[in-house]
Short mmCIF file of C-alpha atoms in Angstrom, two decimals:
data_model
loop_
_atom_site.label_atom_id
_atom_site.label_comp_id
_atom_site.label_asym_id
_atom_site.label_seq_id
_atom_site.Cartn_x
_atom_site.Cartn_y
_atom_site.Cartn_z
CA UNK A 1 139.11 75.71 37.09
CA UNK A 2 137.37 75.36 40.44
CA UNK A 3 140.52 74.34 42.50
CA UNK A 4 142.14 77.48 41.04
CA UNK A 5 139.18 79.78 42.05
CA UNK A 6 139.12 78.25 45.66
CA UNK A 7 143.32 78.62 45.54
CA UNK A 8 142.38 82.65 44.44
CA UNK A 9 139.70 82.97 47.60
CA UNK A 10 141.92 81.95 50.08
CA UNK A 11 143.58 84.72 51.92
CA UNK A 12 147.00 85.06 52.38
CA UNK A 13 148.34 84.51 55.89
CA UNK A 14 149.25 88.16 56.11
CA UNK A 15 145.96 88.99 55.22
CA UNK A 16 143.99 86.18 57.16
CA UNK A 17 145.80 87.64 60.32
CA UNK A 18 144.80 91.01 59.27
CA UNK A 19 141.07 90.12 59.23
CA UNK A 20 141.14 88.56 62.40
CA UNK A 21 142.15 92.11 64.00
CA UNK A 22 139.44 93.39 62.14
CA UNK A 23 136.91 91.09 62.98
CA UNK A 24 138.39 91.35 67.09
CA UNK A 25 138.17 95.15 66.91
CA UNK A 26 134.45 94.99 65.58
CA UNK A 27 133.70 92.48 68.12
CA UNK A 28 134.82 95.08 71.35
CA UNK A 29 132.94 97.87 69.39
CA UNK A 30 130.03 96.05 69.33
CA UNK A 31 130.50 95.27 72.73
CA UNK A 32 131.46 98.51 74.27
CA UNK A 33 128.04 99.74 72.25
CA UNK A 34 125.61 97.21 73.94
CA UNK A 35 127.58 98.00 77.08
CA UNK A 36 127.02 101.68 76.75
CA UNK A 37 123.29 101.05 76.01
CA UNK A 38 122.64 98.70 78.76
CA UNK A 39 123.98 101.31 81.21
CA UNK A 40 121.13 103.45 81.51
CA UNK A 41 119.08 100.62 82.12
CA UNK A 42 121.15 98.44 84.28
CA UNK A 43 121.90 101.34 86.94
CA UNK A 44 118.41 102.46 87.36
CA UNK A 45 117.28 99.09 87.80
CA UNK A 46 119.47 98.57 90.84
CA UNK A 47 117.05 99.99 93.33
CA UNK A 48 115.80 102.63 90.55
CA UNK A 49 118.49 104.87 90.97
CA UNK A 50 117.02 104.78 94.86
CA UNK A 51 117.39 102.47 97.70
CA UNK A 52 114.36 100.61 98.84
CA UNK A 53 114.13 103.61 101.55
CA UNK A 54 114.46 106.51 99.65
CA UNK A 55 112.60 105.12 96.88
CA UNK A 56 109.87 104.41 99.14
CA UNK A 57 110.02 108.23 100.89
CA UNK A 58 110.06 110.07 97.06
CA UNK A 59 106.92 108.08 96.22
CA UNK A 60 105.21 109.33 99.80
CA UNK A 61 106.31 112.98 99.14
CA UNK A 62 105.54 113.30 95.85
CA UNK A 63 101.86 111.80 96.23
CA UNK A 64 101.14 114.34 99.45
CA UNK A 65 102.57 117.44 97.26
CA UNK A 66 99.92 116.15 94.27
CA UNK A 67 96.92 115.73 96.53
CA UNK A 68 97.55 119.61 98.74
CA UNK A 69 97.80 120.82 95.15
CA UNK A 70 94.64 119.53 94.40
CA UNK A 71 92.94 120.00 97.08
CA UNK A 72 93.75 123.91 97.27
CA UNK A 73 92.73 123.87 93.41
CA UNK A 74 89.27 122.51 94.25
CA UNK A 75 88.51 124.72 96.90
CA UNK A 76 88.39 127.70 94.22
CA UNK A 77 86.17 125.71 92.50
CA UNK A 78 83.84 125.24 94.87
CA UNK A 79 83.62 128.81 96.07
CA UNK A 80 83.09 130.08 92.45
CA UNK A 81 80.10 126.82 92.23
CA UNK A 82 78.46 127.89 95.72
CA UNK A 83 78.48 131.81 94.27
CA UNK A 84 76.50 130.21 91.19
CA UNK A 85 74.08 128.44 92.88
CA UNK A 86 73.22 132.07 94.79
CA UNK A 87 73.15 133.43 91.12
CA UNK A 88 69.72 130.82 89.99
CA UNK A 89 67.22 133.33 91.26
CA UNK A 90 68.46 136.69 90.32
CA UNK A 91 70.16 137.73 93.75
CA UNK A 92 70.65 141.54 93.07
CA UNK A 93 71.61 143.26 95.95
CA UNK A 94 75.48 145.31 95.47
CA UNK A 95 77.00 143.30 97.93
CA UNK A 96 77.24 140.00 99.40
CA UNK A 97 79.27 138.19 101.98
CA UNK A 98 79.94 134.07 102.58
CA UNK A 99 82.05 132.65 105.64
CA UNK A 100 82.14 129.14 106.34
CA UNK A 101 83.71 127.06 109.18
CA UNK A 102 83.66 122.98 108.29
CA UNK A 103 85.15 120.06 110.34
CA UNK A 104 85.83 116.70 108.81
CA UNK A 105 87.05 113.83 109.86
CA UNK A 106 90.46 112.77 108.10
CA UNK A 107 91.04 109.47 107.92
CA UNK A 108 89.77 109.09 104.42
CA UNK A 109 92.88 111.38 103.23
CA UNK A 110 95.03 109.77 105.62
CA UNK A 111 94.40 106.09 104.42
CA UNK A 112 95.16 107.18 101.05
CA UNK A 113 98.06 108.66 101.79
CA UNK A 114 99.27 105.47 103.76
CA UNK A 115 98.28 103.62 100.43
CA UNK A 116 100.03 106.42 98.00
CA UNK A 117 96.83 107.32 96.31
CA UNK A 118 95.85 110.81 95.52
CA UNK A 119 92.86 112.76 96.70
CA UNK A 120 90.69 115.43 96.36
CA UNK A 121 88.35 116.53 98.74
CA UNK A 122 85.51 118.59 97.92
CA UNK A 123 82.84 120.18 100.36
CA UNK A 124 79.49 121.90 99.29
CA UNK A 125 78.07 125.32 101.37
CA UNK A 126 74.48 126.27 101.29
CA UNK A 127 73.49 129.19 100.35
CA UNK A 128 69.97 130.90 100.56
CA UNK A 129 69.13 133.57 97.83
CA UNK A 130 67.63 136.51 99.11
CA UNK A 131 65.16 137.90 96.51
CA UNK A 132 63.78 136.76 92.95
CA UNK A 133 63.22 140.03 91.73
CA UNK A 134 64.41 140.96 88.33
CA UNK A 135 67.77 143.16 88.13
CA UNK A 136 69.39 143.50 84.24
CA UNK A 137 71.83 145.25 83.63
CA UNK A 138 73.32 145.31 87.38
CA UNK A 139 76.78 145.18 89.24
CA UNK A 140 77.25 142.96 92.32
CA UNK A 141 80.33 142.76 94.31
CA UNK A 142 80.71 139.38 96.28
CA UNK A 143 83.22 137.58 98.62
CA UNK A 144 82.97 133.82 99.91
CA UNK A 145 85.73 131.93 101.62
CA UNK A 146 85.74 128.45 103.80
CA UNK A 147 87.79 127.12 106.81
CA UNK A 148 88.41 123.30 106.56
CA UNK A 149 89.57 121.48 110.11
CA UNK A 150 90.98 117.90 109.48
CA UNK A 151 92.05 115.67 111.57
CA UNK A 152 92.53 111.92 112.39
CA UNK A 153 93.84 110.67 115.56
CA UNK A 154 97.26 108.55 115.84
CA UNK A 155 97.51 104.72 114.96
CA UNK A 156 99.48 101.91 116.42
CA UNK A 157 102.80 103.15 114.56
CA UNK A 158 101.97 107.17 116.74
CA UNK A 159 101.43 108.64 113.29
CA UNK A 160 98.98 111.40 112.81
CA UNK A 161 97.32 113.65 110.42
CA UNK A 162 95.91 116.74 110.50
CA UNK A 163 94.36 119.61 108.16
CA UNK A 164 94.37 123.30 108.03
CA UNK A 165 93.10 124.70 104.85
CA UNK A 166 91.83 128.65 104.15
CA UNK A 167 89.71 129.63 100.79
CA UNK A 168 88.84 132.67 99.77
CA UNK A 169 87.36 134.52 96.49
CA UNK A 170 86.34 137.82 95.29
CA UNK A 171 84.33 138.94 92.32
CA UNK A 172 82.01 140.72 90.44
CA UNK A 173 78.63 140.33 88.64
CA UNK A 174 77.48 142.02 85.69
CA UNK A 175 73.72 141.23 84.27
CA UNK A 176 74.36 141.47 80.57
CA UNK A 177 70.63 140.37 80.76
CA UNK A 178 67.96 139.50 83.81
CA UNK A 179 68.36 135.85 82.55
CA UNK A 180 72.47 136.03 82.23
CA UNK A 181 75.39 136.81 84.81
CA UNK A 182 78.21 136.41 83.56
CA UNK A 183 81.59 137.41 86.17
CA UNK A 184 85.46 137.36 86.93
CA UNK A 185 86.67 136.56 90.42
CA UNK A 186 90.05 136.13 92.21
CA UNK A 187 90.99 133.59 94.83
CA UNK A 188 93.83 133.06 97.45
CA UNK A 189 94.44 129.73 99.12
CA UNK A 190 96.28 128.49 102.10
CA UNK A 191 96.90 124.98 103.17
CA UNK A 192 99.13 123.25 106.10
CA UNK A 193 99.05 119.56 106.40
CA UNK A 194 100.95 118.03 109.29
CA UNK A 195 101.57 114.12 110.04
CA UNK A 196 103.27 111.93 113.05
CA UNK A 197 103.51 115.17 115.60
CA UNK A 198 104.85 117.73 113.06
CA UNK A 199 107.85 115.48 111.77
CA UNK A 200 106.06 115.93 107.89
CA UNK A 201 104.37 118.76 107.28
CA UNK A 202 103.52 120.19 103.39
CA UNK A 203 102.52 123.85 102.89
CA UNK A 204 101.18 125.37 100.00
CA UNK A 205 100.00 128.91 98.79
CA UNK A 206 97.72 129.26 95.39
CA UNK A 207 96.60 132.14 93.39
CA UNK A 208 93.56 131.91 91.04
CA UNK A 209 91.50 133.86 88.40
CA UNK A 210 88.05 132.43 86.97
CA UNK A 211 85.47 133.55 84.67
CA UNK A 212 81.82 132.43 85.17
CA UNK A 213 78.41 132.66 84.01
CA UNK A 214 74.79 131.74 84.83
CA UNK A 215 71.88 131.53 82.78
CA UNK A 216 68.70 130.86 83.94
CA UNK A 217 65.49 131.51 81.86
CA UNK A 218 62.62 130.80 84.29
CA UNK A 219 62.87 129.95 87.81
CA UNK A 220 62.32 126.09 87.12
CA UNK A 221 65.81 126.05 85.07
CA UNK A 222 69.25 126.81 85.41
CA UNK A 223 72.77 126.17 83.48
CA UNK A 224 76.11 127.55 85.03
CA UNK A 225 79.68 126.90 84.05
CA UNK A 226 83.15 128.15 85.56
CA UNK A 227 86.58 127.58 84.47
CA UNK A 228 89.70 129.40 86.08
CA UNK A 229 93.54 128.88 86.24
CA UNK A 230 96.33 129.16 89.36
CA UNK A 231 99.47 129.08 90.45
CA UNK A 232 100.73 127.06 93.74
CA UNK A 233 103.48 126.98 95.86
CA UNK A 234 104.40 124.45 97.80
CA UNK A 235 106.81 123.21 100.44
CA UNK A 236 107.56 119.77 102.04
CA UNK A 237 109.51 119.56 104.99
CA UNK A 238 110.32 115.92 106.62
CA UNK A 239 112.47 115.84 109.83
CA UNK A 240 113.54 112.29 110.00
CA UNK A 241 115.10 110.54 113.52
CA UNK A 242 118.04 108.28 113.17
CA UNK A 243 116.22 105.75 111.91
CA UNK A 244 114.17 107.67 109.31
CA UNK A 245 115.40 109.90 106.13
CA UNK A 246 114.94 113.18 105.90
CA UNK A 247 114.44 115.94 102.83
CA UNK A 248 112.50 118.80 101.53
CA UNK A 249 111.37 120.19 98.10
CA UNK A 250 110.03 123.51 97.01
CA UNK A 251 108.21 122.54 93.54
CA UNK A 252 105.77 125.08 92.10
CA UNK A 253 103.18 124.93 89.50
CA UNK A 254 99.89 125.73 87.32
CA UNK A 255 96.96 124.38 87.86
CA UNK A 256 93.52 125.11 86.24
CA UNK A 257 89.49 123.88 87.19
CA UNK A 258 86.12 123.76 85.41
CA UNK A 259 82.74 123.33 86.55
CA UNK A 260 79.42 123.23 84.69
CA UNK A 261 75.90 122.24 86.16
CA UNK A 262 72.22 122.13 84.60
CA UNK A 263 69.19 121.55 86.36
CA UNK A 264 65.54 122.24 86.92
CA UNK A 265 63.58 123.63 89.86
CA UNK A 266 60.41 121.73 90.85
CA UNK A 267 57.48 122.68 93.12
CA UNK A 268 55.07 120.02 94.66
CA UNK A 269 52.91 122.27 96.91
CA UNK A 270 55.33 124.16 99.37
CA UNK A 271 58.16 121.15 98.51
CA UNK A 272 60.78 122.30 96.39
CA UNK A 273 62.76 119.45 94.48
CA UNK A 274 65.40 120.38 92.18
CA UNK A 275 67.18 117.45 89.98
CA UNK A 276 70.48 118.62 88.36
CA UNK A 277 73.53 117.27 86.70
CA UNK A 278 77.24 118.29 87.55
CA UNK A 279 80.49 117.29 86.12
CA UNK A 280 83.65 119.22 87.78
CA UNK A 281 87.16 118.51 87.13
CA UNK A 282 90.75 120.03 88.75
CA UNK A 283 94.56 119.55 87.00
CA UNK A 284 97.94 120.62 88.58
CA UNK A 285 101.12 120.61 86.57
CA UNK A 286 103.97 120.71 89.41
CA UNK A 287 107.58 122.03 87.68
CA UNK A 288 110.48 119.89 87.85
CA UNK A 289 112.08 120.52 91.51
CA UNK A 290 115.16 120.17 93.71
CA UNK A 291 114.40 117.43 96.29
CA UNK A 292 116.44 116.52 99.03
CA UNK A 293 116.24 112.77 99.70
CA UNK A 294 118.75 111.77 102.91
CA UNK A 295 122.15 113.34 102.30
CA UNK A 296 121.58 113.01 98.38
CA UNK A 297 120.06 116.24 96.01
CA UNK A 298 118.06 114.82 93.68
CA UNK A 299 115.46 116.45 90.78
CA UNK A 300 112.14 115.33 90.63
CA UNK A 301 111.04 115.86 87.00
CA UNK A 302 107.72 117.24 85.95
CA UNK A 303 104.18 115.53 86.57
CA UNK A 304 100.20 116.31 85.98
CA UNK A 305 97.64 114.90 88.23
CA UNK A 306 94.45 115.94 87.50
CA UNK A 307 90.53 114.69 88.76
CA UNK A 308 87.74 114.67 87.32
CA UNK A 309 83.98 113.93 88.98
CA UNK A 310 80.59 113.77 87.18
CA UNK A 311 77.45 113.41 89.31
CA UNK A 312 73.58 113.50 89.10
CA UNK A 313 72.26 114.09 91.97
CA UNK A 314 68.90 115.85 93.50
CA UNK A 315 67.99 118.48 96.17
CA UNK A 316 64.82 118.84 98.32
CA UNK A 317 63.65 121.83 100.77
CA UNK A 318 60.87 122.62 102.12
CA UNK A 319 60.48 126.71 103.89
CA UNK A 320 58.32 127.00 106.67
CA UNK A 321 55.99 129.59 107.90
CA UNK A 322 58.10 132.18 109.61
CA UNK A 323 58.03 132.73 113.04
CA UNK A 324 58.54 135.21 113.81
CA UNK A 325 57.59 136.96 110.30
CA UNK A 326 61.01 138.14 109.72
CA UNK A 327 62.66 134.20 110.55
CA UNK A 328 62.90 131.84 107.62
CA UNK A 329 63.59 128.14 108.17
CA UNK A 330 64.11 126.04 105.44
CA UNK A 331 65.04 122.44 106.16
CA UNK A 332 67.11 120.68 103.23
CA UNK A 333 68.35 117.23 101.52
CA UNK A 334 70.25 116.07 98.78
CA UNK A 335 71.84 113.00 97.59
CA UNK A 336 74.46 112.84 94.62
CA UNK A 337 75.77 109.68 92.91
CA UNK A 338 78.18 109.73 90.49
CA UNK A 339 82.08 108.16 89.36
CA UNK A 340 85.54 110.19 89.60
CA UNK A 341 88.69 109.45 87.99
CA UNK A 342 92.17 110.38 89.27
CA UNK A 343 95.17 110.39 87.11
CA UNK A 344 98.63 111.17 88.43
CA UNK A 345 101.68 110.59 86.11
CA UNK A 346 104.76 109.05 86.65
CA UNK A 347 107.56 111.48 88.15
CA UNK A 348 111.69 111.32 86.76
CA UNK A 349 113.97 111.04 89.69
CA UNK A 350 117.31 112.05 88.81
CA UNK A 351 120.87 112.77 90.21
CA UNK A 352 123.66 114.01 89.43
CA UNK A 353 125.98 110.75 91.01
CA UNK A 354 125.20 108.01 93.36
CA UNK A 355 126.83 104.89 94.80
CA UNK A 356 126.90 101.47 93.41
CA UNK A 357 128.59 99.04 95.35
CA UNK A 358 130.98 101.36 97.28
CA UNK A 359 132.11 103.30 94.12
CA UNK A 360 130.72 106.61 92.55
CA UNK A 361 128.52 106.34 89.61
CA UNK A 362 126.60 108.98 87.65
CA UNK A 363 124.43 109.92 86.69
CA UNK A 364 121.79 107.76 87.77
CA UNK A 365 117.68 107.54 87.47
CA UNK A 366 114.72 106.41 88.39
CA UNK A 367 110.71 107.23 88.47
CA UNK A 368 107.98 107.23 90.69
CA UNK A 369 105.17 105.19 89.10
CA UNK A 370 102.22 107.37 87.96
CA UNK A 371 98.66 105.96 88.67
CA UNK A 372 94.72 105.89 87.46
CA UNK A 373 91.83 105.17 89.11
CA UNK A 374 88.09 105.01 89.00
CA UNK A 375 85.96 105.03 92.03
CA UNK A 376 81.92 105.39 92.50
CA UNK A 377 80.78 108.43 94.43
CA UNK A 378 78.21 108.89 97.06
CA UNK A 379 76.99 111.86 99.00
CA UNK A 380 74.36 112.40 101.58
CA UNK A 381 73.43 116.19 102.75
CA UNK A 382 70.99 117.40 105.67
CA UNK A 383 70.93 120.40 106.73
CA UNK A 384 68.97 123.67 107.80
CA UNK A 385 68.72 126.96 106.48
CA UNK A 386 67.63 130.63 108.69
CA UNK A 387 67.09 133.61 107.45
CA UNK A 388 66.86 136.86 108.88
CA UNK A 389 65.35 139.94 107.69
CA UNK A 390 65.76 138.54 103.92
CA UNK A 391 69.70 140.18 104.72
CA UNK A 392 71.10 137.30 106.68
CA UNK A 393 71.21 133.83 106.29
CA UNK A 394 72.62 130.83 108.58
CA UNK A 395 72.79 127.14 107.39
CA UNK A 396 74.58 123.94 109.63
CA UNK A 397 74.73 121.47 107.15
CA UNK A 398 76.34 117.46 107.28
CA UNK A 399 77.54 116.20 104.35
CA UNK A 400 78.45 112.29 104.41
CA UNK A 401 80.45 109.41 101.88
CA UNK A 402 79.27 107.06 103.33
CA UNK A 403 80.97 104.34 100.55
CA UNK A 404 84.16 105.99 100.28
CA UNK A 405 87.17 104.85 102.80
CA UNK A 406 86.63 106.23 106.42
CA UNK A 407 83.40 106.54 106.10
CA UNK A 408 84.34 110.75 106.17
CA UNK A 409 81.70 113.53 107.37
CA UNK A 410 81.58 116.96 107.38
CA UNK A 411 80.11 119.49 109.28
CA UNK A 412 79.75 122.87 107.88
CA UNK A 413 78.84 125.94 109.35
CA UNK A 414 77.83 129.20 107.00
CA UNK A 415 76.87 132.28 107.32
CA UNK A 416 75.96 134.80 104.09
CA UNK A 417 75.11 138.84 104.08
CA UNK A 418 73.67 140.62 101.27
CA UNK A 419 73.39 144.37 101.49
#
């Protein structure tokens, strides 16, 4: 009985040949299916879709695009946070007027550009309110704005950097109570960066709309908060020699920003020392974008890089008699401590075909690497305020980071009206 059941088991040679096309055909199958999987992986790995060159230039371009879009975003910020700090002792007059002109050195945005890391700058305007008496139930029209100068003089390798960024907001107050404003303000930027004599340069145009408010109860207290949202533009133009690649990319975006402070207001005598904690934070969605990498069209897929920054910190002035009666001078510090992070995420690269090995292959991929990083913060202000006639006010003010890379200072030079 069990020789006949093995005798019944064993194919026929028809049959056995039969299975072994089977078995053949289910063997390519298989093998065409890990081959079709392994694609996708293999061709991006050879050089990430990229050479080692272009590779290297989508990583720089994509990091300057992130940090001008950032950088634009938090200079809304700060003009709606300067207009709240004028807010903290009931400023009431219809109309009022902020200009600043800063200069800072560069090299702190130019290292970390060099080193593909994002940044956002930030600079702080002083601003003198003009009267403490109470106004409820009041309109106020306002304007600020801020020029920022950057610049950093070429290294060994002739390459440069330099900064041109314009700020500037519009809103207006209502007192839905003599302890709470409460606003809505517009805001246009410009920036231009240029590097190594104009060969890169990155332009960018942003639109914003916030909403604000401040509440302060007594004149030794004060919370404020802001949040807005924008839209950028940007452009990145790279004129490569013959040894260099060339390329440009329009991307566009979103972007929004948030900023809340609390704080008190001391008095020691004729010494004014007010502690306060800030948190502010900036995020930029840039749209998936045609890129031009070399003689190649590539798309650069969608990416967020956002920064956030949470500080205590403390301010101390001290007014002096006026001399004349109708001058002011009001000599000021502060010093802020605090950590940022930065996020960036990783970016698709994609094109439609590509080159492996002399033939034509498509399509093929790749990514920029996103990033995250913490850092401490430090930031040392002097400064001087005059005021004239209670209308006009003129600060010069130095800001330094003194443990961030470079070293970078700022001078600032403001001027406010209120009518």
């Amino acid at each position: 009985m069990q020789i006949n059941a093995i005798v019944r088991k064993r194919p026929t040679p028809a049959q056995s040949s039969h299975g072994r096309r089977r078995r053949r055909a289910a063997g390519l199958l298989s093998a065409l299916a890990a081959l079709a999987m392994a694609l996708p992986i293999a061709l991006p790995a050879d050089a990430n879709g990229l050479d080692d060159a272009g590779q290297s230039f989508a990583v720089a371009a994509i990091s300057r695009q992130n940090a001008l879009a950032l950088r634009l975003t938090s200079g809304q910020t700060d003009n709606v946070k300067t207009h709240l700090e004028g807010l903290r002792k009931d400023a009431c007059g219809p109309v009022a007027v902020r200009l600043s002109l800063g200069q800072t050195s560069a090299t702190e945005d130019w290292e970390r550009l060099i080193a593909d890391a994002d940044d956002a700058s930030r600079w702080k305007t002083l601003q003198t309110a003009t009267t403490t008496e109470r106004c409820a139930n009041a309109a106020r029209a306002w304007t600020g704005g801020s020029l920022t100068l950057s610049n950093d003089g070429p290294d060994a390798a002739g390459r440069g950097f330099e900064r041109v960024e314009s700020s500037l907001a519009a809103g207006l107050d209502a007192r839905l109570d003599a302890d709470l404003a409460v606003g809505l303000a517009l805001g246009v930027s410009n920036g231009d960066t240029i590097e190594s004599q104009g060969k890169v340069r990155g332009k960018a145009a942003l639109g914003s709309l916030a909403a604000y408010a401040s509440y302060h109860p007594s004149e030794a207290s004060f919370a404020e908060a802001a949040v807005g949202i924008a839209r950028v533009d940007l452009s990145d133009r790279v004129d490569g020699d013959a040894d260099a690649l060339a390329g440009d990319a329009d991307p566009e975006g979103l972007g929004g920003f948030a900023t809340v402070s609390v704080g008190r207001l001391e008095r020691l005598g004729d010494l004014r020392i007010s502690p306060y904690l800030k948190a502010a934070g900036q995020m930029v969605r840039l749209a998936a974008a045609r890129q031009r990498i070399g003689a190649t069209s590539y798309r650069t897929g969608g990416r967020v890089s956002a920064s956030l920054a949470g500080t205590v910190g403390i301010d101390a002035s001290l007014p002096l008699r006026r001399l004349p009666d109708w001058i002011a001078v009001t000599p000021k510090a502060g010093v802020e401590v605090g950590y940022s992070l930065n996020h960036r995420s990783a970016a698709a690269v994609t094109a439609p075909t590509g080159r492996t090995s002399g033939q034509i292959v498509g399509p093929v991929a790749g990514s920029v690497p996103g990033s995250f990083s913490t850092s401490r913060t430090l930031s040392l202000d002097v400064g001087t305020s005059v005021r004239l006639f209670d209308e006009l006010s003129l600060a010069l003010d130095l800001e330094s980071r003194p443990i961030e890379k470079g070293r970078p200072k700022t001078l600032r030079l403001s001027s406010s009206w209120s009518f």
